[in-house]
Short mmCIF file of C-alpha atoms in Angstrom, two decimals:
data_model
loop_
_atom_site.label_atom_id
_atom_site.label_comp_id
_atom_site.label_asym_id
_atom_site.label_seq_id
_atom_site.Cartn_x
_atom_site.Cartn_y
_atom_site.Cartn_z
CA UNK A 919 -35.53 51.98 -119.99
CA UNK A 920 -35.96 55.36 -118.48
CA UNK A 921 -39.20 54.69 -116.20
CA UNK A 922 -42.44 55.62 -118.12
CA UNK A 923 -44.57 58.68 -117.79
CA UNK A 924 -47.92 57.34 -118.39
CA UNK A 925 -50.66 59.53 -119.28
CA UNK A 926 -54.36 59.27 -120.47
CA UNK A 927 -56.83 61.51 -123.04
CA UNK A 928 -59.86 61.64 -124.65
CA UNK A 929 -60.09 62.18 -128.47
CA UNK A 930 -62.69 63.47 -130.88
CA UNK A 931 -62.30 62.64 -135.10
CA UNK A 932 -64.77 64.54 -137.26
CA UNK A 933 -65.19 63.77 -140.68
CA UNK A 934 -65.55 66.78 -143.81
CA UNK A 935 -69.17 66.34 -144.25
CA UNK A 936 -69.97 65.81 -140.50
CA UNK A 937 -68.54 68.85 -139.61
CA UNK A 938 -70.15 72.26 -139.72
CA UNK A 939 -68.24 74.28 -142.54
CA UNK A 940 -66.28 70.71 -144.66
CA UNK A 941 -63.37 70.43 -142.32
CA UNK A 942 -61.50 67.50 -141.61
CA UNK A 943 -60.77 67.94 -137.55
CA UNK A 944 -58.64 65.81 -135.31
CA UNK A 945 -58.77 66.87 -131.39
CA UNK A 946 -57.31 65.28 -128.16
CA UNK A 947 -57.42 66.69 -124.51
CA UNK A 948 -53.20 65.98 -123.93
CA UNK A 949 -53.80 64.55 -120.14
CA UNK A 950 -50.83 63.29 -117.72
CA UNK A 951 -50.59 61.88 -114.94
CA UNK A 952 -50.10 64.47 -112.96
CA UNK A 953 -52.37 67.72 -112.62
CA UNK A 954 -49.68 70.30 -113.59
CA UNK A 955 -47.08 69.74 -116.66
CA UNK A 956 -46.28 72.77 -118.48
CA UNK A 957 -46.63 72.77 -122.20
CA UNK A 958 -45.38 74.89 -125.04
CA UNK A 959 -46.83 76.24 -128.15
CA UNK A 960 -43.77 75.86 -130.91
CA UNK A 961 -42.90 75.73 -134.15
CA UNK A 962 -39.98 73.07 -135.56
CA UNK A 963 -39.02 74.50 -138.55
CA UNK A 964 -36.43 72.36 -140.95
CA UNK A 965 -33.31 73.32 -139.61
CA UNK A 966 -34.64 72.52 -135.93
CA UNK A 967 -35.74 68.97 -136.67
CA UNK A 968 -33.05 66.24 -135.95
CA UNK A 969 -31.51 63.99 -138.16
CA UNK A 970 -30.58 61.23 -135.95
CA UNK A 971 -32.71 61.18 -132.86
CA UNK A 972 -32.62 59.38 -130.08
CA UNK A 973 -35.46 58.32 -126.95
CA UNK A 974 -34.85 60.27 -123.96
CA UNK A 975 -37.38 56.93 -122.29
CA UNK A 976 -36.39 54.29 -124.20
CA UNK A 977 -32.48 55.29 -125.71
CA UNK A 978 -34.11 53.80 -129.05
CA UNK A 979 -31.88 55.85 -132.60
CA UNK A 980 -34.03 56.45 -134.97
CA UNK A 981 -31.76 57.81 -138.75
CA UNK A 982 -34.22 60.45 -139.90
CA UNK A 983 -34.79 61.66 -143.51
CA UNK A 984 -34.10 64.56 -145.12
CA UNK A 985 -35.67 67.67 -146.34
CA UNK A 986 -38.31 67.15 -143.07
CA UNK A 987 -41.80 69.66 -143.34
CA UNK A 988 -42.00 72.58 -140.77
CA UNK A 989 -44.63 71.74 -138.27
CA UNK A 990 -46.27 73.12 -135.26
CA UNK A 991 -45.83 71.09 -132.34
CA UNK A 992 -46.72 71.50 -128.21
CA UNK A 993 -43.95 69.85 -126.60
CA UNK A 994 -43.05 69.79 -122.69
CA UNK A 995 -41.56 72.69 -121.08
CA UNK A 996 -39.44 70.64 -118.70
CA UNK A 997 -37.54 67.69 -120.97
CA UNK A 998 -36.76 65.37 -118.17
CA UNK A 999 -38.74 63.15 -119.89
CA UNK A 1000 -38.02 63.85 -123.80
CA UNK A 1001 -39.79 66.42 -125.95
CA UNK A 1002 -43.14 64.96 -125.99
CA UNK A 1003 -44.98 67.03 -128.92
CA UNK A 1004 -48.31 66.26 -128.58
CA UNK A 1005 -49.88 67.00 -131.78
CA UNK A 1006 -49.29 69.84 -134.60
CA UNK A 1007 -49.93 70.48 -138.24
CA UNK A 1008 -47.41 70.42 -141.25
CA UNK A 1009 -46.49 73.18 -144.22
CA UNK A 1010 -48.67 71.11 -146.42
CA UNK A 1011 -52.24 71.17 -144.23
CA UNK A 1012 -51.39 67.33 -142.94
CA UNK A 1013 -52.27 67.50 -139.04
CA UNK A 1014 -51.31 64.42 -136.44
CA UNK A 1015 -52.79 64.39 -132.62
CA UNK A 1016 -50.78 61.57 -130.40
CA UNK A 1017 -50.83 59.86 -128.58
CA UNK A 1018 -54.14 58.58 -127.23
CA UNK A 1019 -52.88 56.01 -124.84
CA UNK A 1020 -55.26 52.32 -125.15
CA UNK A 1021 -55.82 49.05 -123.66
CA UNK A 1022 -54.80 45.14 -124.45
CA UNK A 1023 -54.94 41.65 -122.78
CA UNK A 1024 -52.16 39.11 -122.02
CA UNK A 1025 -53.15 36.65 -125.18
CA UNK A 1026 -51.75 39.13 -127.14
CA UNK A 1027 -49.12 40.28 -125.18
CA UNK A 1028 -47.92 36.73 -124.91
CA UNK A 1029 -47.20 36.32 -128.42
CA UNK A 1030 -46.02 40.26 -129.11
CA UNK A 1031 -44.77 41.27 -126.04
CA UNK A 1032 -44.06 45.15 -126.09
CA UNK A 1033 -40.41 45.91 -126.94
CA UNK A 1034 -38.50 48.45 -123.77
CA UNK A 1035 -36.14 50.03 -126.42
CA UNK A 1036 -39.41 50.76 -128.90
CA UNK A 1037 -40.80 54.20 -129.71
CA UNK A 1038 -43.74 55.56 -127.63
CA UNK A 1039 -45.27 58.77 -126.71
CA UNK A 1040 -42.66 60.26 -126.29
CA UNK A 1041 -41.62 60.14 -130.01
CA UNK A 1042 -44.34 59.61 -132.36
CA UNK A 1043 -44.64 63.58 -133.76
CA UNK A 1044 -41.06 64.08 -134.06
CA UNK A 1045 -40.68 60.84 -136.02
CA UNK A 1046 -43.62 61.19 -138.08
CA UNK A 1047 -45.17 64.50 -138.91
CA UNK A 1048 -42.28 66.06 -140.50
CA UNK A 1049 -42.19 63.29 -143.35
CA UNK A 1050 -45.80 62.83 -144.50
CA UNK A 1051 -47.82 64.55 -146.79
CA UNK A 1052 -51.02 63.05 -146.28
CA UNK A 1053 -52.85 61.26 -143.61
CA UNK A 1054 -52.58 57.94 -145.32
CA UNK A 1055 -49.01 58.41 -146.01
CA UNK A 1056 -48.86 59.21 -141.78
CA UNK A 1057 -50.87 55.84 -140.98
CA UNK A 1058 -48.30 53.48 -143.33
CA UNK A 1059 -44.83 55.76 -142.24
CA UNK A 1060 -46.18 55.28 -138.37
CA UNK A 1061 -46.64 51.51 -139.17
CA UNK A 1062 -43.48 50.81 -140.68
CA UNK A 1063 -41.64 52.34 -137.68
CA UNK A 1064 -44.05 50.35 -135.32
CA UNK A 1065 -42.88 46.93 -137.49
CA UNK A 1066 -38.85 48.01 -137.50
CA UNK A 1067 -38.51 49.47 -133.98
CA UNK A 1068 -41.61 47.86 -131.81
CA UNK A 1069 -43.36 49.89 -129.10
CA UNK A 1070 -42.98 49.82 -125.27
CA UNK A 1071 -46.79 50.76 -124.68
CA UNK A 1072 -50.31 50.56 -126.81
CA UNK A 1073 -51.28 53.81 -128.44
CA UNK A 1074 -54.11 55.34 -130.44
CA UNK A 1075 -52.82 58.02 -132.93
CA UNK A 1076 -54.98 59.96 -135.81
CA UNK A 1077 -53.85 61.76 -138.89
CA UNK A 1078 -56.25 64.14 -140.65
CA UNK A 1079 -55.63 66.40 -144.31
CA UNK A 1080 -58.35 68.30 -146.32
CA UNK A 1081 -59.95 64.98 -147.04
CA UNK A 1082 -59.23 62.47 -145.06
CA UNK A 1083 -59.40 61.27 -141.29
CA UNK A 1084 -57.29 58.23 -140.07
CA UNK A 1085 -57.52 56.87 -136.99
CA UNK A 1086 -54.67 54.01 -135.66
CA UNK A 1087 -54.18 51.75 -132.86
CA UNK A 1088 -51.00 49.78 -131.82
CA UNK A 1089 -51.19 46.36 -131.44
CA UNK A 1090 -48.65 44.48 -128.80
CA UNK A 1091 -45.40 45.41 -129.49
CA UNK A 1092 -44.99 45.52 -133.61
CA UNK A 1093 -48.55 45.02 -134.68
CA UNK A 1094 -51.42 47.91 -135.56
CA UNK A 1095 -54.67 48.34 -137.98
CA UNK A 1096 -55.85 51.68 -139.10
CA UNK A 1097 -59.36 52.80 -140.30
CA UNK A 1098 -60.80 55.86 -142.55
CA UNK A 1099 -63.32 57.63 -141.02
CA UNK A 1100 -66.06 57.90 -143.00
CA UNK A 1101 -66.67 61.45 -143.69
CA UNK A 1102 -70.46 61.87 -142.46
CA UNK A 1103 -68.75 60.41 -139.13
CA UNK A 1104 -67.52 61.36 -135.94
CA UNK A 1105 -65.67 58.68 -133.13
CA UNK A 1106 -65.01 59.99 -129.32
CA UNK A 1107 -62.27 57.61 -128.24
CA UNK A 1108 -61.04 57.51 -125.04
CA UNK A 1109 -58.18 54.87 -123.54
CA UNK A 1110 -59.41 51.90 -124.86
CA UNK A 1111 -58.88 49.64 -128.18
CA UNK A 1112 -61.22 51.41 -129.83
CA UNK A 1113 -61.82 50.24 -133.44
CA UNK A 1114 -64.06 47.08 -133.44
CA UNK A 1115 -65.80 45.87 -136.56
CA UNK A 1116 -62.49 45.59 -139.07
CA UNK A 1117 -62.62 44.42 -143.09
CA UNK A 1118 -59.21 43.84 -143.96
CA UNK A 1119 -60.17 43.75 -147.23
CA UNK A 1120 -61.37 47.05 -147.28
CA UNK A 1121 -59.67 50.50 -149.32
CA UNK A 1122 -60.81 52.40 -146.20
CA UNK A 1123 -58.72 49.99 -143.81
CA UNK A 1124 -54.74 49.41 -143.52
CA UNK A 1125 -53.31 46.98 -140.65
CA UNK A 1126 -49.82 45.14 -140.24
CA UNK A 1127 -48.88 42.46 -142.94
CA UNK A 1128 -49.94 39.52 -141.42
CA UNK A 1129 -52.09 40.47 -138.68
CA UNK A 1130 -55.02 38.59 -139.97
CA UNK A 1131 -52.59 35.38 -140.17
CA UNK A 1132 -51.99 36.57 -136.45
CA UNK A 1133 -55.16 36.42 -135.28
CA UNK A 1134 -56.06 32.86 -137.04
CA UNK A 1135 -52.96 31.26 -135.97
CA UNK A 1136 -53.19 31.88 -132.55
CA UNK A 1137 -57.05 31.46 -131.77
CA UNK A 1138 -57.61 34.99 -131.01
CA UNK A 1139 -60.82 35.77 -132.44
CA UNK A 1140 -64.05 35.32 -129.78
CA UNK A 1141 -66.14 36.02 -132.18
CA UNK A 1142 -67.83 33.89 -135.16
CA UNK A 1143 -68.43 35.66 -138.10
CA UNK A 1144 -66.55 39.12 -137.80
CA UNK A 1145 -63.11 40.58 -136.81
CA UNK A 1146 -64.04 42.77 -134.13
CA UNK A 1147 -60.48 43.98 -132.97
CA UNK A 1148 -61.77 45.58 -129.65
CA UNK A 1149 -62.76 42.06 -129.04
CA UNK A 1150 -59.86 40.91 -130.32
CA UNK A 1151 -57.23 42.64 -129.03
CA UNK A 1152 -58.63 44.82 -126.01
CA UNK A 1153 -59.36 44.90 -122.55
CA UNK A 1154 -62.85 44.86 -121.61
CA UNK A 1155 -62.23 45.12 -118.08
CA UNK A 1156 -64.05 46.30 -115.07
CA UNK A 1157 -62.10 49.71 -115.12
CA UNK A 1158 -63.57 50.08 -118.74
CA UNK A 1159 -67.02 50.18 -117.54
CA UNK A 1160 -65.87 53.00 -115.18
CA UNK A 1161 -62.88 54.95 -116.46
CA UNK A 1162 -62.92 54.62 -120.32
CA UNK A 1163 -66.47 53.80 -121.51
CA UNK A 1164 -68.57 56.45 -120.00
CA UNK A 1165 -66.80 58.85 -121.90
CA UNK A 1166 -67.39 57.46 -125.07
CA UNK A 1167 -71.41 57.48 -124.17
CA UNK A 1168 -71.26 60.87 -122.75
CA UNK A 1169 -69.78 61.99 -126.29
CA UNK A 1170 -71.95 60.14 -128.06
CA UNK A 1171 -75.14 61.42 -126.33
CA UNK A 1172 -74.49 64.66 -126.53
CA UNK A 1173 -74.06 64.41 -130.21
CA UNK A 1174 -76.28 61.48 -131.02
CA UNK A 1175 -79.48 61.53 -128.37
CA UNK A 1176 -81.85 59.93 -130.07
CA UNK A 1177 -79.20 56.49 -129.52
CA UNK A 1178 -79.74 55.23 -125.95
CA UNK A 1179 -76.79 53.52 -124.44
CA UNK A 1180 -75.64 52.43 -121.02
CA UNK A 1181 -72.43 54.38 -119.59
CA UNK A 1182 -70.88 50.86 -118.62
CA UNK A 1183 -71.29 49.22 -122.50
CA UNK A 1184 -68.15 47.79 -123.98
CA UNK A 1185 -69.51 47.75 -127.27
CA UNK A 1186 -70.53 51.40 -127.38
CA UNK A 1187 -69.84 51.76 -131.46
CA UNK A 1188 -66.77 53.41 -132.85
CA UNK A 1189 -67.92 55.23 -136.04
CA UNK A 1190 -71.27 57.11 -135.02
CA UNK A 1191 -73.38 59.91 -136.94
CA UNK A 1192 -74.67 62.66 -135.29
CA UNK A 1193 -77.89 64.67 -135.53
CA UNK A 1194 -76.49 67.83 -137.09
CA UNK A 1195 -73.40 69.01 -138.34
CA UNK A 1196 -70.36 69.75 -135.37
CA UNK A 1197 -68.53 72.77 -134.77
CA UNK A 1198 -65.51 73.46 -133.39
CA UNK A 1199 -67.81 74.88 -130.05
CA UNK A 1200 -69.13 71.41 -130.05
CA UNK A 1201 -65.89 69.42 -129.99
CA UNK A 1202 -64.74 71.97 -127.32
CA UNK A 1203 -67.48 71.31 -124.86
CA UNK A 1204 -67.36 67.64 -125.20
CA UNK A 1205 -63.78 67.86 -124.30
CA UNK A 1206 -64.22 69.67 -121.31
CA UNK A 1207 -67.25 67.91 -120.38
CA UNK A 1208 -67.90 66.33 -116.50
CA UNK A 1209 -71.54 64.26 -117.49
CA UNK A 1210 -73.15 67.53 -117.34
CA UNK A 1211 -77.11 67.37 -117.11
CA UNK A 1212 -76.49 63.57 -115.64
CA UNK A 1213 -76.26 62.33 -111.94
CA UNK A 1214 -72.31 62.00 -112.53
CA UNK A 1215 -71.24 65.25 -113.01
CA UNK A 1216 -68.48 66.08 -110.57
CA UNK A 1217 -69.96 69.56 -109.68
CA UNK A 1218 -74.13 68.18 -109.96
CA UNK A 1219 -76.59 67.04 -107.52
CA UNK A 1220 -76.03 63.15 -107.31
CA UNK A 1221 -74.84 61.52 -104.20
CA UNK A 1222 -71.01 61.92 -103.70
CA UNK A 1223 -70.95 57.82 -104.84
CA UNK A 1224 -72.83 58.81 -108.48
CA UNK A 1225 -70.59 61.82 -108.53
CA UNK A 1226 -67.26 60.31 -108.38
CA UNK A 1227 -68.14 56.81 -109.94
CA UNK A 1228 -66.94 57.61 -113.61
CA UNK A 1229 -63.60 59.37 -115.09
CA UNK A 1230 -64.57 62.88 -116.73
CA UNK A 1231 -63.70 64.00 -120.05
CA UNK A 1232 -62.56 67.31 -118.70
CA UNK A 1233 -60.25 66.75 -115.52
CA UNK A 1234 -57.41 68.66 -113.87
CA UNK A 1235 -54.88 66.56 -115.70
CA UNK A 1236 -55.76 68.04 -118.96
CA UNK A 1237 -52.45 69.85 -120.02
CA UNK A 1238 -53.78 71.16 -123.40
CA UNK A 1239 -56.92 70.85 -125.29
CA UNK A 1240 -55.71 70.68 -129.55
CA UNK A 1241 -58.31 70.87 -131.70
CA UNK A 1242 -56.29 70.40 -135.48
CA UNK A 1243 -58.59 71.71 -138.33
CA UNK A 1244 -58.23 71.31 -141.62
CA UNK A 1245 -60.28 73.79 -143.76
CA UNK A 1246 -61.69 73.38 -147.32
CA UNK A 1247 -63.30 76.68 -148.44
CA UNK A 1248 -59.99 78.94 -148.41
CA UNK A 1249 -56.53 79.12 -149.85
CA UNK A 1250 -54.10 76.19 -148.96
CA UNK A 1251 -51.81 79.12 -146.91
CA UNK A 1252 -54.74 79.65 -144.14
CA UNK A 1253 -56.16 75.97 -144.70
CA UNK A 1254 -54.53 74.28 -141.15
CA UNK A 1255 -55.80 76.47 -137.73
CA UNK A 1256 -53.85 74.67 -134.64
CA UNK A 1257 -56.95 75.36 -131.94
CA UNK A 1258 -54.88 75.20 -128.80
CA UNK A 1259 -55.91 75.65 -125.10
CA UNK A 1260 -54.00 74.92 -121.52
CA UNK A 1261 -54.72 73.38 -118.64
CA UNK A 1262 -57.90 71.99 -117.20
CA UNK A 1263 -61.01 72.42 -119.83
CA UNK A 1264 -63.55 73.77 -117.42
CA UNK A 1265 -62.08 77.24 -117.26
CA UNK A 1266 -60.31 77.91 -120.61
CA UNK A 1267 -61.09 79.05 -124.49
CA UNK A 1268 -58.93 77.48 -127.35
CA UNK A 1269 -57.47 79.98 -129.64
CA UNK A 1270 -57.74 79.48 -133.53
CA UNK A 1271 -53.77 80.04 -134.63
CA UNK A 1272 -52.90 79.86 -138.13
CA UNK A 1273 -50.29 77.07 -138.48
CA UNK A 1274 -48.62 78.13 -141.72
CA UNK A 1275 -46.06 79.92 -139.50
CA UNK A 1276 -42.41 79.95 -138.67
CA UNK A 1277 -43.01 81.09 -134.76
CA UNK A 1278 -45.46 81.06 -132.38
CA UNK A 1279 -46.36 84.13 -129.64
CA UNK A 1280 -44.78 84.76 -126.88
CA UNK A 1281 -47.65 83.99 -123.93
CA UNK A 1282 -48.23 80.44 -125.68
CA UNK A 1283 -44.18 79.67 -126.49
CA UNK A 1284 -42.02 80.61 -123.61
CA UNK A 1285 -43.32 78.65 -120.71
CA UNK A 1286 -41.26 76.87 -118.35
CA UNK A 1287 -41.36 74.88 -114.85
CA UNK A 1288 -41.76 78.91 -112.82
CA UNK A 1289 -45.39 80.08 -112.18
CA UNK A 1290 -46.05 83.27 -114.70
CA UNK A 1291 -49.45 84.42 -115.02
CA UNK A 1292 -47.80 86.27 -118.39
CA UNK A 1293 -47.71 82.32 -120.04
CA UNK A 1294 -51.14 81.17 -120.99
CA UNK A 1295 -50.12 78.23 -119.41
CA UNK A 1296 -49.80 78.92 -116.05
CA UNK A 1297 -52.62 81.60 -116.20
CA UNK A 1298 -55.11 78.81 -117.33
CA UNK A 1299 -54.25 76.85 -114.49
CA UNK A 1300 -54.98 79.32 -111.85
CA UNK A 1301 -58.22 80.13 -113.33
CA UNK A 1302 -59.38 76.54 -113.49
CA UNK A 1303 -57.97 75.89 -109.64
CA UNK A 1304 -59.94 78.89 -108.37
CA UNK A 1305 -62.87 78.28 -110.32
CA UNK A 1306 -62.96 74.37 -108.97
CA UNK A 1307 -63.22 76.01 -105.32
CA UNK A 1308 -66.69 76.55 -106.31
CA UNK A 1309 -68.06 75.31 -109.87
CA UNK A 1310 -71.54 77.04 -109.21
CA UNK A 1311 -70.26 80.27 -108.12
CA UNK A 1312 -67.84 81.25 -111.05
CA UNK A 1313 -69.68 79.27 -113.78
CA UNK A 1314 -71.81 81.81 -115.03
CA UNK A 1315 -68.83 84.09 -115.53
CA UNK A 1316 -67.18 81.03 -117.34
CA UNK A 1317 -69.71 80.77 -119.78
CA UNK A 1318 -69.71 84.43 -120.52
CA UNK A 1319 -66.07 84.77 -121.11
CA UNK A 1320 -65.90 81.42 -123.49
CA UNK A 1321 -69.12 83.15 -125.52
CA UNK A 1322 -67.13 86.58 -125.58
CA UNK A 1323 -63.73 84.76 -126.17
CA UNK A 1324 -65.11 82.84 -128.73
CA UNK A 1325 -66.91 85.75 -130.68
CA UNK A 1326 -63.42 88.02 -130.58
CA UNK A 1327 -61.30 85.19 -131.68
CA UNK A 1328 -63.60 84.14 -135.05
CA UNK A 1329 -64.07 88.08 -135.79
CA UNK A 1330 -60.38 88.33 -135.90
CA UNK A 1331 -59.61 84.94 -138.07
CA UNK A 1332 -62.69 86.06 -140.20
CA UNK A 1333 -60.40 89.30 -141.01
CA UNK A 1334 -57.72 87.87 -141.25
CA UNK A 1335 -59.41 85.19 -143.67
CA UNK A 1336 -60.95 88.59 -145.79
CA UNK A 1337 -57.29 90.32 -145.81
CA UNK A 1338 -55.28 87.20 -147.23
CA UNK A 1339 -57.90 86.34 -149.97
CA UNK A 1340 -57.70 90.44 -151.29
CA UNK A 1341 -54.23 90.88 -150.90
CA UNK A 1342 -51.14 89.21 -153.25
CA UNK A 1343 -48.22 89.91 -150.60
CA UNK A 1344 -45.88 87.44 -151.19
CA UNK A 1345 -45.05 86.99 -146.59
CA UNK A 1346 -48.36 85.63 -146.02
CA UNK A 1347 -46.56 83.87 -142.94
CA UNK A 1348 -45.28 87.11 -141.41
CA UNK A 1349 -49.16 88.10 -141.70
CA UNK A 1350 -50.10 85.52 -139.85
CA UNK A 1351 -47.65 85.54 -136.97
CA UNK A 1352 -49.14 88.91 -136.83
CA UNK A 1353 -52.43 87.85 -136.81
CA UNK A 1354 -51.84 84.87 -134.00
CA UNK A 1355 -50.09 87.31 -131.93
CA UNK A 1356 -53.28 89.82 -131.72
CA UNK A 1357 -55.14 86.28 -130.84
CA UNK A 1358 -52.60 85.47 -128.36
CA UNK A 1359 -52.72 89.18 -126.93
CA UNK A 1360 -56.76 89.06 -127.20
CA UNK A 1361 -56.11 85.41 -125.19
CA UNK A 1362 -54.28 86.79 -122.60
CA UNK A 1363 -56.09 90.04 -121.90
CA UNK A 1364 -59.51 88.01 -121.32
CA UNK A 1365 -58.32 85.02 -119.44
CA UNK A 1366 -56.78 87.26 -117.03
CA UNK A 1367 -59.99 89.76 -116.89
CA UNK A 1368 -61.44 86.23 -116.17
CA UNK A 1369 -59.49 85.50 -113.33
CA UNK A 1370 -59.41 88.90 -111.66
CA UNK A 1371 -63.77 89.10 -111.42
CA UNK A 1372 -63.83 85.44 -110.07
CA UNK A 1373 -60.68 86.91 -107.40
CA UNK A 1374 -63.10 90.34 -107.20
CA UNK A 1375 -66.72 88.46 -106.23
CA UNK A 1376 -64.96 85.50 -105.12
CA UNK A 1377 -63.49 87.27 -101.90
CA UNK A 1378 -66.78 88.48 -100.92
CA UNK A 1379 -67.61 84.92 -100.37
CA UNK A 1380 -64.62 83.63 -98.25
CA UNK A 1381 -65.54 82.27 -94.85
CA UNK A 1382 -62.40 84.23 -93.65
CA UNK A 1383 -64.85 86.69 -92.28
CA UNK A 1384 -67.00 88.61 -89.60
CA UNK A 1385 -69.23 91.58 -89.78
CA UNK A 1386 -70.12 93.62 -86.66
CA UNK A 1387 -71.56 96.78 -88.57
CA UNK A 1388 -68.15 97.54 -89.97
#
């Protein structure tokens, strides 16, 4: 097997009636292992997808089906590795974000080892998201591959439609167990087995034919009177307490304060309920959050050990920030928006495109492995690299731009949203290519005014300098 690019993310699930307008929304930060990895903004329509695809990692052949759904998709720019689409939403509103790489132990690797010439990351979207046409019909396709073909590494993936958010996790190398999330719930799940408290005999749960039988047979279960599958089938290790957990609790403060937990708990919960109703704003900051307010942000005023003692949520490995909505109070044709945002969080805005399109703009889709401050891609990443130089200096313009940003992008989908409700044209997609290329335009016009006042006051602070009256 080709040898494994291994990468780690944080994701956010939000429920219809826990979000602020009766969304579904599925969300990841896309993080690699190394700090730059250009991404694309695409769309696969049919006659793109293929029918018999193989692994570029593992060599595994997969026979696909017919008649596959366009989707969008953010693949890698450079393919060494295979396509990798991270996430995207189908022509019928059913949206997929993987994969959220997770944790195991040896017990169960001993008796389900993972299989080299399975599917993995690299995979998952191409062989899934075409083919489903709703979330539940994502969680049982994805499982039925996992079961045929095995996997090579464990992996959380979710599926969202208008009603419904699924959340799975792979289990050794051919086992997995999915749960609903209820919909007055949210889950932050970083890479960890995440799900604990499981009812297999539950409508709102779906797992691997005899995974219970798995668990019994083989003494797996520490616990008495519950199937608690993080217990089960998880890590709970020491780099848990510093790497994985913290983010969890750092999410769930921030939307839950009135819960006290301790950074370092492995049994933070996985479905939580927050104080108010979330926003896309909300899920945004979380995502590019470093424990702000706390003794372990990155950029605060804790000793350098408190400062660098836990993994942020936000980090320069982020390669895109997704956050896949899927809306309930407006026609099916404008019901999926594709947020979408490059490189690290700290210094970026995601942009609300329409997904019911057949191409994507220009500044978003035609990025490759050469430095162009025209690609959103490449411009993000120079704006968060200078702005890291010195957090406190070029915050404040940060947080004026994402405000602005933010403001210019909903006026424009509020339009747009206006405009296809009056009108009866029958090429609402060429409307809305239209309409994400004035957001990708809008995009790039205020990340780079970003970028060029941080360069402007930034070089009045350099240390390259001397004054004599001069």
């Amino acid at each position: 097997m080709t040898k494994r690019i291994k990468g780690s993310c944080t994701s956010i699930l939000v429920g219809k009636k826990a979000s602020i307008d009766g969304s579904t929304i599925i969300s990841r930060n896309d993080d690699g292992h190394e700090a730059l990895d250009p991404e694309r903004f695409v769309v696969i329509n049919p006659e793109d997808q293929p029918k018999h695809y193989q692994s570029v990692i593992s060599k595994v052949k997969v026979e696909l089906p017919d008649n596959p759904l366009r989707y969008t998709s953010i693949p890698n720019s450079i393919l060494t590795n295979g396509i990798w689409p991270a996430a995207g939403i189908n022509s019928e509103n059913i949206a997929m974000s993987a994969t959220e790489t997770i944790t195991t132990n040896p017990r169960v690797l001993g008796l389900d080892p993972y299989v080299d010439g399975g599917i993995g990351e690299e995979d998952l979207v191409t062989l899934v998201l075409p083919y489903i046409h709703s979330a539940k019909e994502g969680v049982e396709r994805l499982g039925s591959l996992l079961e045929e073909y095995g996997t090579y590494e464990p992996n959380g993936i979710a599926f969202s439609d208008n009603d419904n958010v699924w959340w799975l996790e792979t289990i050794g190398g051919h086992h997995w167990a999915a749960v609903r999330i209820p919909d007055d719930a949210y889950v932050i799940a970083p890479n960890r087995m995440n799900i604990d408290e499981f009812d297999f005999d539950s409508d709102d749960t779906l797992a691997s034919a005899d995974l219970k039988k798995f668990i019994e047979d083989n003494d797996l279960n520490p616990d008495t009177n519950v199937y608690n599958l993080r217990h089960i089938f998880g890590s709970s290790s020491i780099k848990d307490t510093v790497y994985n957990n913290p983010r969890a609790w750092f999410g769930q403060k921030y939307f839950t304060p009135e819960v006290e937990h301790d950074p370092m708990d492995q049994d933070l919960p996985f479905i939580c309920h927050a104080n108010r109703k979330i926003s896309i704003e909300d899920v945004k900051f979380v995502l590019s959050s470093h424990y702000e307010n706390t003794k372990y942000d990155v950029y605060g005023d804790g000793t350098e050990a408190e400062k660098t003692l836990f993994r942020p949520i936000g980090i320069n490995r982020n390669h895109d920030v997704h956050i896949l909505q899927i809306r309930n109070k407006v026609p099916a044709e404008i019901a999926g928006i594709h947020w979408l945002a490059f490189g690290a969080n700290t210094f970026n805005s995601v942009v609300p495109f329409y997904a019911n399109v057949k191409d994507t703009p220009a500044a978003y889709k035609d990025t490759d492995d050469e430095f162009n401050l025209n690609n959103m891609y490449w411009l993000s990443c120079t704006t968060a690299l200078l702005g890291d130089t010195d957090y406190d200096l070029y915050v404040d313009f940060r947080n004026t731009f994402e405000l602005e940003a933010m403001g210019s992008y909903r006026k424009i989908q509020h339009d747009t949203d206006i405009d296809i409700k009056k009108q009866s044209s029958t090429n609402i997609q060429k409307y809305l290519e239209d309409a994400n290329n004035k957001l990708a335009q809008d995009s790039l016009k205020r990340q780079t005014k970003l970028l060029g006042e941080m360069v402007i006051f930034g070089s009045e602070k350099m240390k390259l300098r001397y004054n004599l009256n001069d």
